[in-house]
Short mmCIF file of C-alpha atoms in Angstrom, two decimals:
data_model
loop_
_atom_site.label_atom_id
_atom_site.label_comp_id
_atom_site.label_asym_id
_atom_site.label_seq_id
_atom_site.Cartn_x
_atom_site.Cartn_y
_atom_site.Cartn_z
CA MET A 1 -22.50 12.30 13.15
CA ALA A 2 -19.90 11.43 10.51
CA ASP A 3 -16.39 13.43 10.58
CA PRO A 4 -16.54 16.36 8.50
CA LEU A 5 -14.76 15.74 4.96
CA VAL A 6 -12.11 18.13 3.67
CA GLN A 7 -12.63 18.42 -0.26
CA LEU A 8 -9.35 18.54 -2.37
CA GLY A 9 -9.29 18.76 -6.20
CA TRP A 10 -7.18 16.83 -8.80
CA GLU A 11 -4.55 18.12 -11.08
CA TRP A 12 -1.88 16.25 -12.71
CA ARG A 13 1.62 16.97 -11.33
CA ALA A 14 3.41 18.22 -14.53
CA GLU A 15 6.87 17.91 -12.93
CA ARG A 16 6.02 20.51 -10.07
CA ALA A 17 7.49 19.93 -6.65
CA LEU A 18 5.38 18.15 -3.97
CA GLU A 19 4.18 20.45 -1.18
CA GLN A 20 3.27 17.51 0.93
CA ARG A 21 2.95 13.74 0.68
CA ALA A 22 0.12 11.86 2.86
CA GLY A 23 -0.42 8.29 3.51
CA LEU A 24 -4.05 7.18 3.10
CA ARG A 25 -6.55 4.41 3.80
CA LEU A 26 -9.23 4.24 1.26
CA ILE A 27 -12.70 4.23 2.62
CA GLN A 28 -14.84 4.78 -0.62
CA ILE A 29 -14.44 4.57 -4.35
CA LYS A 30 -17.60 5.82 -6.46
CA LYS A 31 -18.09 6.45 -10.12
CA GLU A 32 -19.17 10.02 -10.47
CA GLY A 33 -22.42 10.92 -12.13
CA ASN A 34 -22.38 12.44 -15.44
CA GLY A 35 -24.58 15.06 -14.50
CA LEU A 36 -28.02 16.14 -16.40
CA PHE A 37 -27.65 14.92 -20.21
CA GLY A 38 -24.28 13.83 -19.65
CA ILE A 39 -22.98 17.39 -19.21
CA GLY A 40 -20.44 16.27 -16.49
CA ARG A 41 -18.50 14.37 -19.27
CA SER A 42 -18.03 17.20 -21.60
CA PRO A 43 -14.43 17.72 -22.48
CA SER A 44 -14.87 21.38 -22.95
CA LEU A 45 -15.61 21.77 -19.22
CA GLY A 46 -12.58 22.62 -17.34
CA GLY A 47 -13.26 20.65 -14.32
CA SER A 48 -13.94 17.56 -16.54
CA LEU A 49 -12.02 14.37 -15.72
CA PRO A 50 -11.83 11.14 -18.13
CA ASP A 51 -14.10 8.47 -16.23
CA ALA A 52 -13.99 10.38 -12.97
CA GLN A 53 -14.25 8.64 -9.66
CA ARG A 54 -14.89 10.05 -6.10
CA VAL A 55 -12.53 9.03 -3.40
CA GLN A 56 -13.14 9.19 0.28
CA ALA A 57 -10.19 8.40 2.42
CA GLU A 58 -8.67 8.77 6.04
CA ILE A 59 -5.18 10.30 6.32
CA ILE A 60 -2.78 8.04 8.40
CA ALA A 61 0.37 9.84 8.05
CA VAL A 62 1.87 12.88 6.48
CA ASP A 63 5.51 13.50 5.41
CA ARG A 64 5.45 17.25 6.73
CA LEU A 65 3.04 19.73 8.21
CA GLY A 66 1.03 21.30 5.60
CA ARG A 67 -2.56 21.16 4.54
CA ALA A 68 -3.12 17.39 5.32
CA GLU A 69 -3.26 16.42 8.81
CA ALA A 70 -3.36 12.70 10.17
CA GLY A 71 -6.66 11.50 11.44
CA THR A 72 -8.44 13.78 8.68
CA ARG A 73 -11.33 12.60 6.32
CA ILE A 74 -10.69 13.78 2.87
CA GLY A 75 -12.66 13.62 -0.35
CA PHE A 76 -11.33 14.07 -3.79
CA ARG A 77 -12.00 13.25 -7.49
CA ILE A 78 -9.74 11.37 -9.45
CA PRO A 79 -9.63 9.67 -13.19
CA LYS A 80 -9.96 5.85 -12.73
CA ARG A 81 -6.82 5.10 -14.70
CA GLU A 82 -4.80 7.11 -12.07
CA LEU A 83 -6.26 4.84 -9.33
CA ARG A 84 -3.80 1.98 -10.62
CA GLY A 85 -6.23 -0.68 -9.78
CA ALA A 86 -6.50 0.55 -5.97
CA LYS A 87 -9.75 -0.73 -4.11
CA GLU A 88 -11.55 0.30 -0.95
CA GLY A 89 -9.49 -0.53 2.15
CA ALA A 90 -6.15 0.04 0.20
CA LEU A 91 -3.22 1.97 1.57
CA VAL A 92 -1.79 4.50 -0.95
CA ALA A 93 0.26 7.50 -0.92
CA ILE A 94 -0.63 10.73 -2.37
CA GLY A 95 1.16 13.94 -3.35
CA MET A 96 -0.36 17.37 -3.02
CA ILE A 97 0.21 20.90 -4.27
CA GLY A 98 -1.86 23.46 -2.39
CA GLN A 99 -5.41 21.98 -2.26
CA ASP A 100 -5.08 19.34 -5.30
CA VAL A 101 -3.95 15.94 -5.13
CA VAL A 102 -1.30 15.52 -7.92
CA CYS A 103 -0.30 11.93 -7.92
CA PHE A 104 -1.58 8.74 -6.45
CA VAL A 105 0.34 5.69 -5.72
CA PRO A 106 -0.88 2.51 -4.17
CA ALA A 107 1.10 0.99 -1.62
CA PRO A 108 3.16 -2.44 -2.07
CA ALA A 109 1.38 -5.55 -0.19
CA GLN A 110 3.82 -5.58 2.48
CA ILE A 111 3.30 -2.20 3.78
CA THR A 112 1.12 -1.67 6.89
CA GLU A 113 -0.51 1.58 8.64
CA THR A 114 2.61 1.14 10.93
CA SER A 115 5.08 1.28 8.19
CA LEU A 116 2.99 3.81 6.07
CA ALA A 117 4.70 6.89 7.56
CA SER A 118 8.27 5.74 6.56
CA TRP A 119 7.20 4.45 2.95
CA ILE A 120 5.39 7.68 1.81
CA SER A 121 8.59 9.68 1.58
CA GLU A 122 9.98 7.04 -0.81
CA ALA A 123 6.88 6.42 -2.76
CA HIS A 124 7.44 7.08 -6.55
CA CYS A 125 4.94 9.79 -7.19
CA PRO A 126 4.84 10.53 -11.08
#
């Protein structure tokens, strides 16, 4: 049986203070379906995201206690543009406010799982 997946949302940060940062390994990235008759693409829907992608990831490290915990598998939706070219298997940092991911930053090539914990606190999270 697979690990349970903690579902998070997506919001843009809008200059709000982050509650927590986490370092992740991306497990899966899939284009989200548009729903029946393309209804999921409708900009009038509150949950509509441009070119939405569904991401599954494992949390490797966190900067402080909070909702996210190391070893947890998470899932969230994100606009494709916000992935900034990250692919499955990549290491990334996310910023969180409540139950939402609010920023996403791919790690530089020299960052490893071992160094991820120290890097996430200095990752530029727009």
